[in-house]
Coordinates of C-alpha atoms in Angstrom, one line a residue:
Chain V
X30 CA -48.7 38.3 -2.5
X31 CA -50.3 36.6 -4.8
X32 CA -48.4 35.0 -7.9
X33 CA -48.4 38.0 -10.1
X34 CA -46.9 39.8 -7.7
X35 CA -43.9 37.4 -7.3
X36 CA -43.1 37.5 -10.4
X37 CA -43.2 40.8 -10.8
X38 CA -41.1 41.4 -7.8
X39 CA -39.0 37.5 -8.3
X40 CA -34.9 38.4 -8.5
X41 CA -31.6 37.0 -5.8
X42 CA -33.1 36.5 -2.9
X43 CA -36.1 38.6 -2.8
X44 CA -37.8 36.7 -0.8
X45 CA -37.5 35.2 2.9
X46 CA -40.0 34.1 5.3
X47 CA -40.2 37.4 6.7
X48 CA -43.0 37.1 3.3
X49 CA -46.2 35.8 2.9
X50 CA -45.5 33.6 0.1
X51 CA -48.1 31.9 -2.4
X52 CA -48.1 28.5 -1.3
X53 CA -47.0 27.6 -5.3
X54 CA -43.9 29.4 -4.3
X55 CA -43.2 27.8 -1.5
X56 CA -44.2 24.2 -2.8
X57 CA -41.6 24.7 -5.9
X58 CA -38.8 26.1 -3.5
X59 CA -39.0 22.5 -1.3
X60 CA -39.5 20.3 -4.5
X61 CA -35.8 22.1 -5.8
X62 CA -34.4 22.6 -2.0
X63 CA -35.8 18.6 -1.4
X64 CA -34.0 17.6 -4.3
X65 CA -30.8 18.9 -3.5
X66 CA -30.8 18.3 -0.3
X67 CA -31.6 14.6 -0.9
X68 CA -29.0 14.0 -3.8
X69 CA -26.5 15.3 -1.1
X70 CA -26.7 12.6 1.0
X71 CA -27.3 10.1 -1.6
X72 CA -24.2 11.7 -3.1
X73 CA -22.5 10.8 -0.2
X74 CA -23.3 7.1 -0.4
X75 CA -21.0 6.9 -4.3
X76 CA -17.9 9.3 -1.7
X77 CA -17.8 7.0 0.8
X78 CA -16.7 4.3 -1.2
X79 CA -13.9 6.3 -2.0
X80 CA -12.2 6.7 1.5
X81 CA -11.7 3.4 2.3
X82 CA -9.8 3.5 -0.7
X83 CA -7.8 6.3 -1.4
X84 CA -4.7 5.1 -2.0
X85 CA -2.6 7.7 0.0
X86 CA -3.4 9.7 3.7
X87 CA -3.0 13.1 2.6
X88 CA -6.2 11.6 0.1
X89 CA -7.3 9.7 2.5
X90 CA -8.3 12.7 5.1
X91 CA -9.3 15.0 2.0
X92 CA -11.9 12.2 1.1
X93 CA -13.3 11.9 5.1
X94 CA -13.6 16.2 4.8
X95 CA -15.8 15.7 1.8
X96 CA -17.9 13.4 2.9
X97 CA -18.4 15.7 6.2
X98 CA -19.3 18.5 4.3
X99 CA -21.6 16.7 1.9
X100 CA -23.5 16.0 5.3
X101 CA -23.5 19.6 6.4
X102 CA -24.2 20.8 3.1
X103 CA -28.0 18.6 3.2
X104 CA -28.2 19.0 6.8
X105 CA -28.4 23.1 5.3
X106 CA -30.4 22.9 2.9
X107 CA -32.7 21.0 4.7
X108 CA -33.3 23.6 7.0
X109 CA -33.2 26.1 4.0
X110 CA -36.1 24.0 2.4
X111 CA -38.3 23.4 6.0
X112 CA -38.3 27.4 6.4
X113 CA -40.7 27.4 3.7
X114 CA -43.4 25.5 5.7
X115 CA -44.1 22.9 3.7
X116 CA -42.9 20.3 4.9
X117 CA -40.1 19.1 8.0
X118 CA -37.3 17.5 8.1
X119 CA -38.3 14.3 9.2
X120 CA -40.7 14.1 6.2
X121 CA -37.8 14.4 4.0
X122 CA -35.9 12.2 5.5
X123 CA -38.4 9.8 5.4
X124 CA -39.4 10.3 2.1
X125 CA -35.4 9.9 0.0
X126 CA -35.7 6.6 2.8
X127 CA -38.8 4.9 1.1
X128 CA -38.3 5.5 -2.1
X129 CA -40.2 8.5 -2.6
X130 CA -38.2 11.3 -2.7
X131 CA -35.9 12.6 -5.4
X132 CA -32.1 13.0 -6.1
X133 CA -29.6 14.0 -8.8
X134 CA -29.9 10.8 -11.5
X135 CA -26.1 10.2 -11.3
X136 CA -25.7 9.2 -7.7
X137 CA -28.5 6.5 -8.9
X138 CA -25.2 4.6 -10.2
X139 CA -23.1 2.6 -7.9
X140 CA -19.6 2.9 -7.8
X141 CA -17.0 0.3 -6.8
X142 CA -13.3 1.4 -8.1
X143 CA -11.0 4.2 -7.8
X144 CA -11.1 4.9 -11.1
X145 CA -14.5 6.4 -10.3
X146 CA -13.4 9.1 -8.1
X147 CA -12.4 11.3 -10.6
X148 CA -16.1 10.5 -12.4
X149 CA -18.3 11.7 -9.6
X150 CA -15.7 14.1 -8.1
X151 CA -14.7 16.4 -10.8
X152 CA -16.6 15.7 -13.6
X153 CA -20.4 15.7 -11.4
X154 CA -19.4 17.8 -8.8
X155 CA -18.5 19.8 -11.5
X156 CA -21.4 20.1 -13.3
X157 CA -23.3 20.5 -9.8
X158 CA -21.1 23.7 -9.9
X159 CA -22.2 25.0 -12.6
X160 CA -25.8 24.4 -11.2
X161 CA -25.2 25.8 -7.6
X162 CA -22.8 29.4 -8.6
X163 CA -26.3 30.5 -10.8
X164 CA -27.9 30.0 -7.5
X165 CA -26.6 32.1 -5.6
X166 CA -28.9 34.2 -7.2
X167 CA -32.4 32.4 -7.0
X168 CA -35.4 34.1 -5.2
X169 CA -35.6 32.3 -1.4
X170 CA -32.9 34.2 0.2
X171 CA -32.3 30.9 2.8
X172 CA -31.3 28.9 -0.5
X173 CA -29.0 31.5 -2.0
X174 CA -27.5 31.7 1.5
X175 CA -26.4 27.8 1.5
X176 CA -25.0 28.4 -1.4
X177 CA -22.4 30.7 -0.6
X178 CA -21.3 28.2 1.9
X179 CA -21.9 25.2 -0.7
X180 CA -20.1 26.4 -3.9
X181 CA -16.9 28.0 -1.4
X182 CA -16.8 24.2 -0.1
X183 CA -17.6 22.4 -3.6
X184 CA -14.3 24.4 -5.0
X185 CA -12.2 22.1 -3.3
X186 CA -13.9 18.7 -3.6
X187 CA -13.7 19.9 -7.7
X188 CA -9.9 21.2 -7.2
X189 CA -8.6 18.1 -5.7
X190 CA -11.2 15.6 -8.4
X191 CA -9.1 17.1 -10.6
X192 CA -5.3 16.1 -8.7
X193 CA -7.4 12.7 -9.1
X194 CA -7.6 12.2 -12.8
X195 CA -4.1 13.5 -13.7
X196 CA -2.3 11.5 -11.1
X197 CA -4.7 9.1 -13.1
X198 CA -3.4 9.6 -16.2
X199 CA 0.2 10.4 -15.5
X200 CA -0.1 7.1 -14.1
X201 CA 1.0 3.5 -16.0
X202 CA -0.9 2.7 -19.7
X203 CA -3.0 0.8 -18.1
X204 CA -4.7 3.1 -15.5
X205 CA -4.7 5.8 -18.3
X206 CA -7.8 3.1 -20.1
X207 CA -9.1 2.5 -17.4
X208 CA -9.9 5.9 -16.2
X209 CA -10.9 6.5 -20.2
X210 CA -13.1 3.0 -19.5
X211 CA -15.0 4.5 -17.0
X212 CA -14.8 7.6 -18.0
X213 CA -17.4 6.8 -21.4
X214 CA -19.6 4.8 -19.1
X215 CA -19.8 8.3 -17.0
X216 CA -20.2 11.2 -20.0
X217 CA -23.5 10.1 -20.9
X218 CA -24.9 10.4 -17.9
X219 CA -23.1 14.0 -16.7
X220 CA -24.9 15.1 -20.3
X221 CA -27.9 14.2 -18.8
X222 CA -27.5 15.4 -15.3
X223 CA -29.2 19.0 -16.6
X224 CA -31.9 17.2 -18.1
X225 CA -33.5 17.4 -20.8
X226 CA -33.4 21.3 -23.1
X227 CA -37.6 20.0 -23.7
X228 CA -37.6 19.7 -19.9
X229 CA -38.0 22.8 -20.3
X230 CA -41.6 22.6 -19.0
X231 CA -43.8 22.1 -15.8
X232 CA -41.9 23.2 -13.1
X233 CA -38.8 24.9 -14.9
X234 CA -40.6 27.0 -16.6
X235 CA -42.6 28.3 -13.0
X236 CA -39.5 28.7 -11.9
X237 CA -37.7 30.5 -13.8
X238 CA -40.6 33.0 -13.3
X239 CA -40.7 33.4 -9.3
X240 CA -36.7 33.6 -10.0
X241 CA -36.1 30.1 -8.7
X242 CA -34.0 29.4 -11.6
X243 CA -32.8 32.4 -13.2
X244 CA -30.7 29.6 -15.9
X245 CA -32.6 26.8 -18.0
X246 CA -30.8 23.4 -18.4
X247 CA -30.0 23.7 -21.9
X248 CA -27.3 26.8 -20.9
X249 CA -25.8 24.7 -17.9
X250 CA -25.0 22.7 -19.9
X251 CA -23.1 24.4 -22.5
X252 CA -21.6 25.9 -19.5
X253 CA -20.5 23.0 -18.6
X254 CA -19.4 21.3 -22.0
X255 CA -17.5 25.0 -22.9
X256 CA -15.6 24.7 -19.5
X257 CA -15.0 20.6 -19.6
X258 CA -14.6 19.2 -22.4
X259 CA -11.3 21.0 -22.6
X260 CA -10.6 19.6 -19.2
X261 CA -10.9 16.5 -20.0
X262 CA -8.8 16.3 -23.3
X263 CA -5.6 18.1 -21.3
X264 CA -5.3 15.2 -19.3
X265 CA -6.0 12.8 -22.2
X266 CA -9.1 11.3 -22.1
X267 CA -11.4 11.3 -25.6
X268 CA -14.6 12.1 -25.4
X269 CA -16.7 9.3 -26.9
X270 CA -18.4 10.1 -30.4
X271 CA -21.9 9.0 -29.2
X272 CA -23.5 11.4 -28.2
X273 CA -22.3 13.9 -30.7
X274 CA -21.4 17.5 -29.9
X275 CA -21.4 19.6 -31.9
X276 CA -20.7 23.8 -32.0
X277 CA -23.8 26.4 -32.8
X278 CA -23.4 30.1 -34.5
X279 CA -21.8 31.7 -31.4
X280 CA -19.3 28.7 -30.7
X281 CA -21.0 27.4 -27.4
X282 CA -21.1 24.0 -27.3
X283 CA -24.4 21.9 -27.8
X284 CA -25.1 17.9 -27.5
X285 CA -27.2 15.6 -29.9
X286 CA -29.9 15.0 -28.0
X287 CA -31.4 11.9 -29.5
X288 CA -28.0 9.9 -28.8
X289 CA -29.1 9.9 -25.2
X290 CA -31.0 7.2 -23.9
X291 CA -33.9 9.4 -22.0
X292 CA -35.1 6.0 -21.3
X293 CA -32.8 5.6 -18.3
X294 CA -32.9 8.9 -17.7
X295 CA -36.9 8.9 -17.1
X296 CA -37.2 5.5 -15.6
X297 CA -34.2 6.8 -12.6
X298 CA -36.3 10.0 -12.5
X299 CA -38.7 7.2 -11.1
X300 CA -36.7 5.7 -9.0
X301 CA -37.6 2.8 -10.5
X302 CA -33.7 2.2 -11.8
X303 CA -31.9 -1.0 -11.8
X304 CA -29.0 1.6 -9.5
X305 CA -31.7 3.4 -7.7
X306 CA -33.3 -0.1 -6.1
X307 CA -29.8 -0.9 -5.4
X308 CA -28.6 3.2 -4.0
X309 CA -32.6 3.7 -2.3
X310 CA -32.1 -0.4 -1.0
X311 CA -28.7 0.2 0.6
X312 CA -30.1 3.7 2.2
X313 CA -33.3 2.0 3.4
X314 CA -30.9 -0.4 5.6
X315 CA -28.5 2.2 6.7
X316 CA -31.5 3.6 8.5
X317 CA -33.5 0.3 9.6
X318 CA -30.4 -0.4 11.0
X319 CA -30.1 2.8 13.5
X320 CA -33.7 2.5 13.8
X321 CA -33.5 2.1 16.8
X322 CA -31.2 5.0 17.9
X323 CA -33.7 7.5 16.7
X324 CA -36.3 5.2 18.8
X325 CA -34.3 5.2 22.4
X326 CA -33.7 9.0 21.8
X327 CA -37.6 9.2 22.3
X328 CA -37.6 7.4 24.5
X329 CA -35.0 9.5 26.6
X330 CA -36.8 12.6 25.4
X331 CA -40.5 11.2 26.5
X332 CA -38.9 9.9 30.2
X333 CA -37.7 13.7 31.1
X334 CA -33.9 13.4 31.5
X335 CA -32.8 16.6 33.5
X336 CA -29.9 17.6 30.7
X337 CA -31.8 17.8 28.1
X338 CA -28.2 18.9 26.0
X339 CA -27.5 17.7 22.4
X340 CA -24.6 15.5 22.1
X341 CA -23.9 17.0 18.7
Chain S
X8 CA 13.9 2.1 4.7
X9 CA 12.6 -1.1 5.8
X10 CA 9.3 -0.9 7.1
X11 CA 9.1 -0.7 11.2
X12 CA 8.7 -4.0 13.3
X13 CA 7.3 -4.0 16.9
X14 CA 10.6 -5.9 19.0
X15 CA 13.5 -3.9 16.9
X16 CA 12.3 0.1 17.6
X17 CA 14.1 2.6 19.4
X18 CA 12.1 3.9 22.6
X19 CA 10.5 7.0 20.0
X20 CA 9.6 5.1 17.4
X21 CA 7.8 2.7 20.0
X22 CA 6.3 5.1 20.9
X23 CA 4.9 6.9 17.6
X24 CA 3.8 3.8 16.0
X25 CA 1.4 2.7 18.9
X26 CA 0.4 6.6 18.9
X27 CA -0.2 6.5 14.7
X28 CA -1.5 2.9 15.2
X29 CA -4.5 3.1 16.6
X30 CA -5.4 6.7 15.6
X31 CA -5.6 5.4 12.2
X32 CA -6.9 2.0 12.9
X33 CA -10.0 3.5 15.1
X34 CA -10.4 6.7 12.5
X35 CA -10.7 3.8 9.4
X36 CA -13.9 2.0 11.8
X37 CA -15.6 6.3 12.3
X38 CA -15.7 6.6 8.5
X39 CA -17.4 3.7 7.7
X40 CA -19.6 5.2 9.8
X41 CA -20.5 8.2 7.2
X42 CA -24.1 9.2 5.9
X43 CA -24.5 6.0 7.7
X44 CA -25.6 7.1 11.4
X45 CA -28.5 7.4 12.7
X46 CA -29.0 11.6 12.1
X47 CA -27.3 14.1 10.6
X48 CA -26.1 15.0 13.3
X49 CA -24.4 12.5 14.6
X50 CA -23.0 11.2 11.8
X51 CA -21.6 14.9 10.7
X52 CA -19.7 14.7 14.4
X53 CA -19.0 11.3 14.1
X54 CA -17.0 12.9 10.3
X55 CA -15.9 15.2 12.3
X56 CA -13.9 12.8 15.0
X57 CA -12.9 10.3 12.4
X58 CA -11.5 13.5 10.2
X59 CA -9.5 14.8 13.9
X60 CA -8.3 11.3 14.5
X61 CA -7.1 10.8 10.2
X62 CA -5.0 14.2 11.3
X63 CA -3.2 13.0 14.8
X64 CA -2.5 9.3 12.8
X65 CA -1.0 11.9 10.0
X66 CA 1.0 13.7 12.4
X67 CA 2.3 10.8 14.2
X68 CA 3.4 9.9 11.3
X69 CA 5.5 12.3 9.9
X70 CA 7.3 12.5 13.1
X71 CA 8.8 9.1 12.4
X72 CA 9.3 9.8 8.5
X73 CA 10.8 13.3 9.3
X74 CA 13.1 11.8 12.8
X75 CA 14.1 8.4 11.1
X76 CA 13.4 8.2 7.7
X77 CA 10.6 6.0 7.2
X78 CA 7.9 6.5 4.0
X79 CA 4.7 6.8 3.7
X80 CA 4.4 3.1 1.8
X81 CA 6.7 1.7 5.3
X82 CA 4.2 3.2 7.4
X83 CA 1.2 2.2 6.2
X84 CA 0.2 1.0 3.0
X85 CA 3.3 -1.5 2.3
X86 CA 3.2 -2.3 5.9
X87 CA 3.0 -6.1 6.7
X88 CA -0.4 -6.2 8.5
X89 CA 1.7 -8.4 12.0
X90 CA 3.9 -5.5 12.1
X91 CA 1.0 -2.9 13.1
X92 CA 1.0 -2.1 16.7
X93 CA -2.7 -0.4 17.7
X94 CA -4.7 -1.9 20.5
X95 CA -7.1 -4.6 19.6
X96 CA -10.0 -2.3 20.7
X97 CA -9.5 -0.3 17.5
X98 CA -9.6 -2.9 15.1
X99 CA -12.5 -4.1 16.1
X100 CA -15.8 -4.3 13.6
X101 CA -18.8 -3.0 14.2
X102 CA -21.9 -4.8 14.6
X103 CA -24.4 -4.5 12.1
X104 CA -26.2 -1.0 13.6
X105 CA -24.7 -0.5 17.0
X106 CA -24.0 2.5 17.2
X107 CA -23.7 1.2 21.1
X108 CA -20.9 -0.4 20.4
X109 CA -19.2 2.7 18.1
X110 CA -19.8 4.8 21.3
X111 CA -18.6 2.4 24.3
X112 CA -15.5 1.9 22.2
X113 CA -15.1 6.3 21.4
X114 CA -15.6 6.2 25.1
X115 CA -12.7 3.5 26.6
X116 CA -10.5 4.3 24.3
X117 CA -10.9 8.4 24.6
X118 CA -10.6 8.2 28.4
X119 CA -7.3 6.3 27.7
X120 CA -6.5 8.7 25.3
X121 CA -6.4 11.3 26.8
X122 CA -4.3 10.0 30.0
X123 CA -2.1 8.9 27.7
X124 CA -1.5 12.3 26.1
X125 CA -0.9 13.8 29.9
X126 CA 2.1 11.1 30.2
X127 CA 3.5 12.7 27.1
X128 CA 3.2 16.2 28.0
X129 CA 6.2 16.2 29.7
X130 CA 8.1 14.3 27.5
X131 CA 12.4 14.2 26.6
X132 CA 11.2 13.9 23.1
X133 CA 10.4 17.6 22.3
X134 CA 8.8 17.0 18.9
X135 CA 6.6 14.4 20.7
X136 CA 5.7 17.1 23.1
X137 CA 5.3 20.1 21.5
X138 CA 2.2 18.2 19.3
X139 CA -0.2 16.9 22.3
X140 CA -1.3 19.5 23.1
X141 CA -3.1 20.1 19.3
X142 CA -4.6 16.7 19.9
X143 CA -5.2 17.2 23.6
X144 CA -8.1 20.0 22.4
X145 CA -9.7 17.7 20.0
X146 CA -9.9 14.3 22.0
X147 CA -11.4 16.0 24.2
X148 CA -14.2 16.8 22.6
X149 CA -14.5 13.2 21.3
X150 CA -15.0 12.2 24.9
X151 CA -18.0 15.0 25.5
X152 CA -19.2 13.1 22.5
X153 CA -19.2 9.9 23.2
X154 CA -20.2 10.6 27.4
X155 CA -23.0 12.8 26.4
X156 CA -24.5 9.4 23.9
X157 CA -24.0 7.0 26.6
X158 CA -25.2 9.2 28.9
X159 CA -28.8 9.4 26.5
X160 CA -28.2 5.1 25.8
X161 CA -28.3 4.4 29.5
X162 CA -31.1 7.3 30.0
X163 CA -33.9 5.8 28.8
X164 CA -33.7 1.8 30.0
X165 CA -34.8 -0.6 28.0
X166 CA -32.8 -2.2 24.6
X167 CA -31.0 0.7 24.3
X168 CA -28.8 -0.1 27.4
X169 CA -29.0 -3.6 27.2
X170 CA -27.3 -3.1 24.2
X171 CA -24.6 -0.5 26.0
X172 CA -24.3 -3.5 28.4
X173 CA -23.1 -6.1 26.0
X174 CA -20.8 -3.8 24.2
X175 CA -19.5 -2.8 27.8
X176 CA -18.8 -6.9 28.2
X177 CA -17.7 -7.1 24.4
X178 CA -15.5 -4.2 24.4
X179 CA -13.7 -3.9 28.0
X180 CA -11.6 -7.2 27.7
X181 CA -9.9 -5.4 24.5
X182 CA -9.6 -2.6 26.0
X183 CA -7.0 -3.2 28.3
X184 CA -4.4 -4.1 25.9
X185 CA -4.6 -0.6 25.4
X186 CA -1.6 -0.8 28.0
X187 CA -0.2 -3.7 27.1
X188 CA 3.2 -3.1 26.8
X189 CA 5.4 -2.4 24.4
X190 CA 9.1 -4.8 23.6
X191 CA 9.8 -1.7 24.8
X192 CA 8.6 -0.5 27.9
X193 CA 11.4 0.1 30.3
X194 CA 12.6 1.9 27.9
X195 CA 10.3 4.6 27.1
X196 CA 9.9 5.4 30.3
X197 CA 13.7 5.3 31.6
X198 CA 14.3 6.8 28.8
X199 CA 11.7 9.7 29.5
X200 CA 9.7 9.9 26.3
X201 CA 6.5 9.1 28.2
X202 CA 7.1 10.1 31.7
X203 CA 4.4 7.8 33.2
X204 CA 3.9 3.7 33.4
X205 CA 1.1 2.0 31.0
X206 CA 0.3 0.4 34.7
X207 CA 0.1 3.7 36.3
X208 CA -1.9 5.4 33.7
X209 CA -4.1 1.8 33.5
X210 CA -5.1 2.7 37.1
X211 CA -6.3 5.9 36.5
X212 CA -8.2 4.7 34.0
X213 CA -10.0 2.5 35.4
X214 CA -10.4 5.0 38.4
X215 CA -12.2 6.6 35.9
X216 CA -14.1 4.6 33.5
X217 CA -15.5 1.6 36.6
X218 CA -17.3 4.2 38.8
X219 CA -18.3 5.8 34.9
X220 CA -19.9 3.2 34.2
X221 CA -21.4 2.1 37.1
X222 CA -23.1 5.3 37.6
X223 CA -25.0 4.1 34.1
X224 CA -26.6 1.3 35.5
X225 CA -24.0 -1.0 33.2
X226 CA -22.1 -4.0 35.0
X227 CA -18.3 -3.6 34.6
X228 CA -15.9 -6.7 34.4
X229 CA -13.8 -6.8 37.6
X230 CA -10.1 -6.3 35.2
X231 CA -8.4 -8.9 37.7
X232 CA -10.8 -11.5 36.4
X233 CA -10.6 -10.4 32.7
X234 CA -8.9 -13.3 31.1
X235 CA -6.7 -10.7 28.0
X236 CA -7.5 -11.6 24.4
X237 CA -5.2 -13.8 22.7
X238 CA -3.7 -10.7 20.2
X239 CA -3.2 -7.8 22.0
X240 CA -1.7 -5.6 19.3
X241 CA 1.3 -3.8 20.6
X242 CA 3.4 -7.1 19.5
X243 CA 1.9 -7.8 16.2
X244 CA -0.8 -10.3 17.2
X245 CA -4.3 -9.3 16.3
X246 CA -7.9 -10.4 15.7
X247 CA -9.4 -11.8 12.1
X248 CA -10.8 -8.9 11.9
X249 CA -7.5 -6.6 11.7
X250 CA -6.5 -9.0 8.1
X251 CA -10.2 -7.8 6.5
X252 CA -9.5 -4.6 7.0
X253 CA -6.1 -3.9 6.4
X254 CA -6.7 -6.5 3.2
X255 CA -9.7 -3.1 2.9
X256 CA -7.6 -0.6 2.8
X257 CA -4.5 -1.1 0.7
X258 CA -5.8 -3.2 -1.9
X259 CA -6.7 -0.1 -4.3
X260 CA -3.4 1.3 -3.4
X261 CA -1.7 -1.9 -5.1
X262 CA -4.3 -2.0 -7.7
X263 CA -3.5 1.2 -9.1
X264 CA 0.5 1.0 -8.3
X265 CA 1.6 4.8 -8.5
X266 CA 5.3 5.6 -7.9
X267 CA 4.6 7.8 -4.3
X268 CA 1.3 7.9 -2.7
X269 CA 0.1 11.6 -3.2
X270 CA 0.9 14.2 -0.6
X271 CA -1.7 17.8 -0.5
X272 CA 0.1 19.7 2.0
X273 CA -0.4 22.8 0.9
X274 CA -4.7 22.4 0.7
X275 CA -4.8 19.7 3.7
X276 CA -2.3 21.1 6.7

């Protein structure tokens, strides 16, 4: 198939590993899947903090389950990426550790309090759900298939995140104020989650033409605003005055993009933000600390042990 | 309701509290590996095990609530750290990146756990016996996981084998505290809450773990020559690692000051 054939055929779950696809398509799909898988891993670096903090045993179980799900999603997505034959999982994980791998902007900001739990588990995950739901119709079948499982489990996470927010916003005045403060920090990051509208340039345009993406950044952000602004307000959060939000003629919501800090966004996109260094550095240190295990497994395999079954 | 304190409990309460505290504290240590394990598969396995252990802890804490009227804050969030009765084996901090330490601890614990559950399967206290089977099925998987890793870590020799040896040297004396009696030991056996004495369970444990570890060319300390650590856990005495962990996992609870810890049974049961 050449690229024109791909564009002509592009549709939901249209292409699978049995198709002979041009490198350009396979590279674009790999880029999306790798980004998505990396984001599951780096989201886990934030979420694991909440496990230790969880203020009830049931919440702790839910936080533990969520971390487990995220690792499972990463595993599934790396596998779907590998089916494209462009990059191995080891290469993708190595790139993530050495700072070349890219991941969602929101996961470049370290967290240090429970007030941040609903920001990640409700709003950021809710934003991710908006995007992931549309990826069930992506043209790379293994990706769409992974989304079926991911979306199902994310539904539980978002529900738990919403319950954490409800609990905070119906508790003491001090807790409500802290939650509002933290929300104000996170709100612009959430709006940048979808990227700038005018970035329908390089990757996105192509990704839409070949059916990898089915919905634009702008539409996804509208959908997020329409769904999550009322929810934020329902729990008593006030939407910050800046960035300005306005209603378009068709009744959908939009944001004045000039009000957002795009320098920070693009610095993050280069993994060069202060928080990027912190989060990627944490990943690197943790991976180096267990490098000896991976080396010993290689030794064990080359030693030709007689029972090569996986421990996992 | 007052919080449970060792030395002031009925035999059933004393038995339940040991079970619950061991599982809870071990799970806290397991979750420290979330996202930090050597491979995604190892990560997934350990996250799964942590989840199981928290689940078992909840099962035993639930019984303490249902049968003895305690509430979750009495049992976890507001209990004095000196009133927890877990073995210090499960509270010890893991040296940085020391996967061997976690695998060895898991193995030593999981064998003891199986033997303990066997001794509770015919408990005279029906609610314990009823729950043992569910826990047993999951613990079997934990033990296989630990053994599979031990086989691999020791199979290639070199650095990994040395790390396993050093973890056994460090952890074995603490593992013996799993069998340290509480004040109620005689009553627990007399009332049939547990059908075997801890000394017998300990003997079975030694018969299993010592030959297995030796088959991996790991030297096991002579149990009769091991001087127990001063902290045996069952009487509320703990290492410094426990104070730090307890402070960490209760800090947010105290900061938030909610009326009650949230329960999510409909979603999570």
